[in-house]
Coordinates of C-alpha atoms and ligand atoms in Angstrom, one line a residue:
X1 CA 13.4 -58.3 1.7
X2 CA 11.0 -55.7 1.5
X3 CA 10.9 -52.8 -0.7
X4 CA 11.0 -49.1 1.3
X5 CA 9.4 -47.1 -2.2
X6 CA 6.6 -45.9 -2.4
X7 CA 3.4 -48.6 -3.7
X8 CA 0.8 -46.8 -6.4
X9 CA -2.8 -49.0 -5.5
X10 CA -4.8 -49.0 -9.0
X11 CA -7.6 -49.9 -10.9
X12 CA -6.4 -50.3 -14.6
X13 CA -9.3 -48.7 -16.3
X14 CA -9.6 -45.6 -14.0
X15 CA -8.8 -42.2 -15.3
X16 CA -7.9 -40.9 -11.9
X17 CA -5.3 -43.8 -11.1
X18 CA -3.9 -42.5 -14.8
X19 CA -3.6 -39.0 -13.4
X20 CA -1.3 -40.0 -10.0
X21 CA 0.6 -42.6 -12.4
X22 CA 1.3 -40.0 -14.9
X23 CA 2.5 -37.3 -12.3
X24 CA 4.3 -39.9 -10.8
X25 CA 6.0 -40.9 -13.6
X26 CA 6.9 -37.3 -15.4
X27 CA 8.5 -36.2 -12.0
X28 CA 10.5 -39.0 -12.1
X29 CA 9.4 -40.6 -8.6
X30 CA 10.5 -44.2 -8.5
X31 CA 7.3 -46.2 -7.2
X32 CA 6.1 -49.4 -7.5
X33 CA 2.6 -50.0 -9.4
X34 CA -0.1 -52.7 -7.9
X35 CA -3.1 -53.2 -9.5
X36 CA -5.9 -54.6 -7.0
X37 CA -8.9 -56.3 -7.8
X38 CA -12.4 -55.0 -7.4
X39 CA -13.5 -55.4 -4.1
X40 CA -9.7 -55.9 -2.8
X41 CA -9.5 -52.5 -3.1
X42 CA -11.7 -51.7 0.0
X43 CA -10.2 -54.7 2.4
X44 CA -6.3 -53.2 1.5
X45 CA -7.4 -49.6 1.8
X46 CA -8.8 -50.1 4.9
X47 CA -5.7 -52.1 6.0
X48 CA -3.4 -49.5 5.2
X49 CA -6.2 -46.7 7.4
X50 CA -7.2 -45.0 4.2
X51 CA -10.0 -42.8 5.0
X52 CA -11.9 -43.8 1.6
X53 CA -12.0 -47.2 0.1
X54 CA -10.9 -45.4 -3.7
X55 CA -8.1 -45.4 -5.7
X56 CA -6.0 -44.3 -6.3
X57 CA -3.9 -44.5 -3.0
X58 CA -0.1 -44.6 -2.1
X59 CA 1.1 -46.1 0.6
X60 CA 4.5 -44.9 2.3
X61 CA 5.4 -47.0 4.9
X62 CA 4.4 -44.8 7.2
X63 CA 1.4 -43.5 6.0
X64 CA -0.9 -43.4 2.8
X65 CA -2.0 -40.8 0.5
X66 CA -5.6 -41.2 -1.0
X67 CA -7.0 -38.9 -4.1
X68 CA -5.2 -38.4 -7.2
X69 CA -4.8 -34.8 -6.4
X70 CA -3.0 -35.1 -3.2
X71 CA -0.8 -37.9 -4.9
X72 CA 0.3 -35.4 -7.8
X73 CA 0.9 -33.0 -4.8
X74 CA 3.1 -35.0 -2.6
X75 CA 4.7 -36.3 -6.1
X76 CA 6.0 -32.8 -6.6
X77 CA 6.5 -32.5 -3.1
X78 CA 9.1 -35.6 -3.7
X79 CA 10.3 -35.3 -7.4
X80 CA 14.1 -36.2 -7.5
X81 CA 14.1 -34.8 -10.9
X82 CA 13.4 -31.2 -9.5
X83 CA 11.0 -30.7 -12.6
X84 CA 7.5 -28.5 -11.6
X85 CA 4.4 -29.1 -12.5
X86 CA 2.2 -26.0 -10.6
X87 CA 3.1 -22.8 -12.5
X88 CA 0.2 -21.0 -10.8
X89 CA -1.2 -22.9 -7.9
X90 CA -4.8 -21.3 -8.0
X91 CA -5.0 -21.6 -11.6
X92 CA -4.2 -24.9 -11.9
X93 CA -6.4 -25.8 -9.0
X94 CA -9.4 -24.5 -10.6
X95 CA -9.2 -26.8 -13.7
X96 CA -8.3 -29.6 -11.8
X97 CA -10.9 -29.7 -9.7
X98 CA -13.5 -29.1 -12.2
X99 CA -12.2 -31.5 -14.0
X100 CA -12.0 -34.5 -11.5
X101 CA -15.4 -33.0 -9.7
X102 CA -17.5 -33.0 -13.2
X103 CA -16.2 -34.7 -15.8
X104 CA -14.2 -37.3 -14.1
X105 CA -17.7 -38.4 -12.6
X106 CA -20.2 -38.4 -15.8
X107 CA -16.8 -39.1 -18.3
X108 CA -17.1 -42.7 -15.9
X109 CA -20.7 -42.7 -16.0
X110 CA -21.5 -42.0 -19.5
X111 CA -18.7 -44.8 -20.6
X112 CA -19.9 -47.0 -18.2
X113 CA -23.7 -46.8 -18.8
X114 CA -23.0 -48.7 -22.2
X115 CA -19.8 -50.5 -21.9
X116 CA -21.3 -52.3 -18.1
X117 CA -24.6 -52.7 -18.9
X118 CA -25.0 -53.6 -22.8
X119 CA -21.3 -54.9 -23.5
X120 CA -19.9 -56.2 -19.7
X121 CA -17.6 -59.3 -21.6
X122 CA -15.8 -56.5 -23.5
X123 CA -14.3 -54.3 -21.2
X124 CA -14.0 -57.4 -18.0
X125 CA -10.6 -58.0 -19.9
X126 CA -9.3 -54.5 -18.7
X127 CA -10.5 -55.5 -14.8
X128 CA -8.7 -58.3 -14.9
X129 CA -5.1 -57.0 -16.6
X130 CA -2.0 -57.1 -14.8
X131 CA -4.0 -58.9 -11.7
X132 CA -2.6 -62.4 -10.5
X133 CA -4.3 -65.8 -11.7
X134 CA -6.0 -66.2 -8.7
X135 CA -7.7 -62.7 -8.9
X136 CA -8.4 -63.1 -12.5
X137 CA -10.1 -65.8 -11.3
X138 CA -12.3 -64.7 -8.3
X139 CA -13.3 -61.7 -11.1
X140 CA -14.2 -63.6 -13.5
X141 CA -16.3 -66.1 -11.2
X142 CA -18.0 -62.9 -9.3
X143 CA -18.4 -61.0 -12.6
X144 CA -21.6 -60.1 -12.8
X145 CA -22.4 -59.4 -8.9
X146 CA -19.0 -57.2 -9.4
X147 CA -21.3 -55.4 -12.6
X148 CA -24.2 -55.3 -10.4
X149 CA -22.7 -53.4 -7.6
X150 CA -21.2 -50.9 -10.4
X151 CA -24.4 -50.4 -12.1
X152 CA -26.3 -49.4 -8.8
X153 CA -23.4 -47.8 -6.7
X154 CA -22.1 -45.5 -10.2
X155 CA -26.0 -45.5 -11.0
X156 CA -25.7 -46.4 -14.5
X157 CA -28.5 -47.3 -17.2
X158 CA -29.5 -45.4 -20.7
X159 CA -31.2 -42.6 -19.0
X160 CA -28.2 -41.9 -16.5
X161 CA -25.5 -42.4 -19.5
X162 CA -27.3 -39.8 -21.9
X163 CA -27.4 -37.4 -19.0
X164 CA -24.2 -37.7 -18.6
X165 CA -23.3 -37.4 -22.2
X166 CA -25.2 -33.5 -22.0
X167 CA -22.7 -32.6 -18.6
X168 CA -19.5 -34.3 -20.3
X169 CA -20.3 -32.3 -23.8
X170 CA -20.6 -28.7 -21.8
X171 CA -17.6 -29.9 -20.2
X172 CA -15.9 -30.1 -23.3
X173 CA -17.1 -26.9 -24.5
X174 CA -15.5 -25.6 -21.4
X175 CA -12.1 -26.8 -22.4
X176 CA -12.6 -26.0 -26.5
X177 CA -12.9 -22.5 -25.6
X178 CA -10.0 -22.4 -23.0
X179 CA -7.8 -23.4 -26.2
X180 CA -9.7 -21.1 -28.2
X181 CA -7.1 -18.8 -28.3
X182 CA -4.5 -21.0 -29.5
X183 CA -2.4 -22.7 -26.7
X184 CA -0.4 -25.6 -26.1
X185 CA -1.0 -25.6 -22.5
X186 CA -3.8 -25.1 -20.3
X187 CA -2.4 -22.8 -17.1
X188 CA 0.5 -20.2 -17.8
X189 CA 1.9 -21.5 -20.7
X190 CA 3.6 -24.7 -19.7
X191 CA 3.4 -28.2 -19.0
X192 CA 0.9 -28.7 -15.6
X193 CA -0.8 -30.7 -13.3
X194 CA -4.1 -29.1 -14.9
X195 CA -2.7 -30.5 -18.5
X196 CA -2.0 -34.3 -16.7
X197 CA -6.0 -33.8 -15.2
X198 CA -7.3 -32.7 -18.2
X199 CA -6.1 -34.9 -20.8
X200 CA -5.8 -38.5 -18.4
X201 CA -9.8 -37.4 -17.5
X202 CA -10.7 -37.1 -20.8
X203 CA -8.8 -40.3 -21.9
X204 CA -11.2 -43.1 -22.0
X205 CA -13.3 -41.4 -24.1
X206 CA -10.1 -40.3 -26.8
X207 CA -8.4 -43.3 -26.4
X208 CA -4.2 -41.6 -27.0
X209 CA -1.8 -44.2 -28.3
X210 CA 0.2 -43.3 -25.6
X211 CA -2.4 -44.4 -22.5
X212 CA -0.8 -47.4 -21.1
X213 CA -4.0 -48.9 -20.6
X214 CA -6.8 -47.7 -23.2
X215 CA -4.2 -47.6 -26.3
X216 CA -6.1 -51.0 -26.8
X217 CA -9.4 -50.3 -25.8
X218 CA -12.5 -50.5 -28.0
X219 CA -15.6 -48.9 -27.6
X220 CA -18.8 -50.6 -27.6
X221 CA -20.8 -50.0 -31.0
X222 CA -23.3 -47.3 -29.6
X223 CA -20.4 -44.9 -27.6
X224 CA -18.0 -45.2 -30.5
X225 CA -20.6 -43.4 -32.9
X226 CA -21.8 -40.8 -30.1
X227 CA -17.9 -40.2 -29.9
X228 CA -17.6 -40.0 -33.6
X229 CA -19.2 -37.0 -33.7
X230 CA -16.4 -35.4 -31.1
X231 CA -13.3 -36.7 -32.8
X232 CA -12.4 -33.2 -34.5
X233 CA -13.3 -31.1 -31.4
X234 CA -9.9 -29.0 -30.1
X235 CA -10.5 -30.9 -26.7
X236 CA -10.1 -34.2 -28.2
X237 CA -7.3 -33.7 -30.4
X238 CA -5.5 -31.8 -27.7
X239 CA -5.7 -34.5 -25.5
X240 CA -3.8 -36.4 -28.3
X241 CA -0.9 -34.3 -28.8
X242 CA -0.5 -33.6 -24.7
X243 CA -0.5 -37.5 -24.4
X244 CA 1.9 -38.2 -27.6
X245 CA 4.3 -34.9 -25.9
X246 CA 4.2 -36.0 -22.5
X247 CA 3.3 -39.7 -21.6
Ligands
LIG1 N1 -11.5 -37.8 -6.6 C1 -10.9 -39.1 -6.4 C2 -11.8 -40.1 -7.2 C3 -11.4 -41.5 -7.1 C4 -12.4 -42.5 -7.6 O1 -13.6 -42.2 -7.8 N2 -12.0 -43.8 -7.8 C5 -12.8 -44.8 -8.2 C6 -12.3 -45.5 -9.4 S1 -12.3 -44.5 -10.8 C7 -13.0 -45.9 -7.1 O2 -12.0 -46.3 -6.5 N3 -14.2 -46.4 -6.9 C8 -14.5 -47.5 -5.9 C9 -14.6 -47.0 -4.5 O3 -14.8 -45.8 -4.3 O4 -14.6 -47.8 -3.6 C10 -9.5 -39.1 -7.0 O5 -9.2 -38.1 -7.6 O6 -8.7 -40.0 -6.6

């Protein structure tokens, strides 16, 4: 018998699948979570006539959505609970935007730049989780032509990864000053879609207890002490009280 809910296509370790799973999950949407394979990704995106081969993706029977954004839209869109998450439509979309355009981007490439090329065996783990044998398997066997592709295609390396640092820290300065004046919330003074993009963007660096991926992540040696130096920022510990308040 086959199952008429909606099917959430993931990559464990990506922020932006985090993002639709989250939205999906506050607003109550019942949904069923698949976590694909590097590489299957593309064949079943193009199977279902994504227009992209990324996740995340959702696919309705009759059609799929593609883009975290549009998934937290049609979420709302759907919500049986009748619960909001859009309190001022242009604000939000501003800081969600910026936030997936810039930081979701160099977050990715300044993590990856260490943790792919120096320290690949420690986060293959996370590419693997929740995948069946067989595709544990086939990733393990194709690892490092899998780490190859990521390296070129995300163009990764020590150059790339401290450039990225410099856009992610602006970035963050961006969001320290937002909360400069002392709120809980990003956008109009309640839970949002900006808060979900925000802190789930922001979460492999921070690493919140309540991630249902990174909670056990490590950092490799050289990240974790360029990170050090960001633990006390108001970004970073913002992201841990939205995640221990709302996830
Ligand atoms: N803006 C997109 C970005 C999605 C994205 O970059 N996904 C990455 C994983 S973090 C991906 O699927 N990369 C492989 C590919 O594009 O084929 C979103 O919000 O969904």
């Amino acid at each position: 018998m086959t199952s008429n809910k909606p099917v959430l296509y993931v990559f464990a370790i990506s922020h932006y699948c985090e993002k639709a799973r989250w939205a999906l999950d506050f607003l109550g949407v019942d949904y069923k979570l698949r976590h694909v394979a590097p590489g299957e990704h593309m064949e079943i995106a193009k199977k279902l006539g994504a227009p992209r081969s990324s996740v995340p993706y959702l696919s309705l029977n009759e059609r799929v959505i593609q883009g975290s954004a549009d998934i937290v839209t049609w979420a709302e869109d759907e919500s049986p609970s009748g619960k909001s998450l859009t309190p001022d439509a242009e604000a939000c979309e501003q800081v969600e935007k910026r936030i997936d355009d810039i930081a979701g981007v160099h977050v990715r490439r300044f993590y990856y730049s260490e943790a792919l090329v120096d320290d690949p065996s420690m986060i293959r783990p996370i590419f693997t989780r929740d995948l069946p044998l067989t595709k544990k398997l086939m990733i393990s066997l194709g690892w490092s032509k899998i780490r190859k592709i990521m390296i070129s295609r995300m163009d990764l390396g020590a150059r790339q990864g401290k450039e990225s640092e410099v856009i992610v820290d602006d970035e963050l300065c961006w969001i320290d000053e937002l909360l400069a004046d002392g709120r809980s919330y990003l956008v109009g003074g309640e839970f949002s879609r900006a808060d979900i993009a925000v802190a789930s963007i922001l979460a492999p660096l921070v690493v919140p207890a309540e991630h249902p991926v990174y909670s056990r992540l490590q950092h490799p040696p050289r990240l974790a002490e360029e990170l050090s130096k960001w633990e006390q920022r108001p970004s970073f510990k913002w992201v841990r009280d939205i995640y221990a308040r709302h996830r």
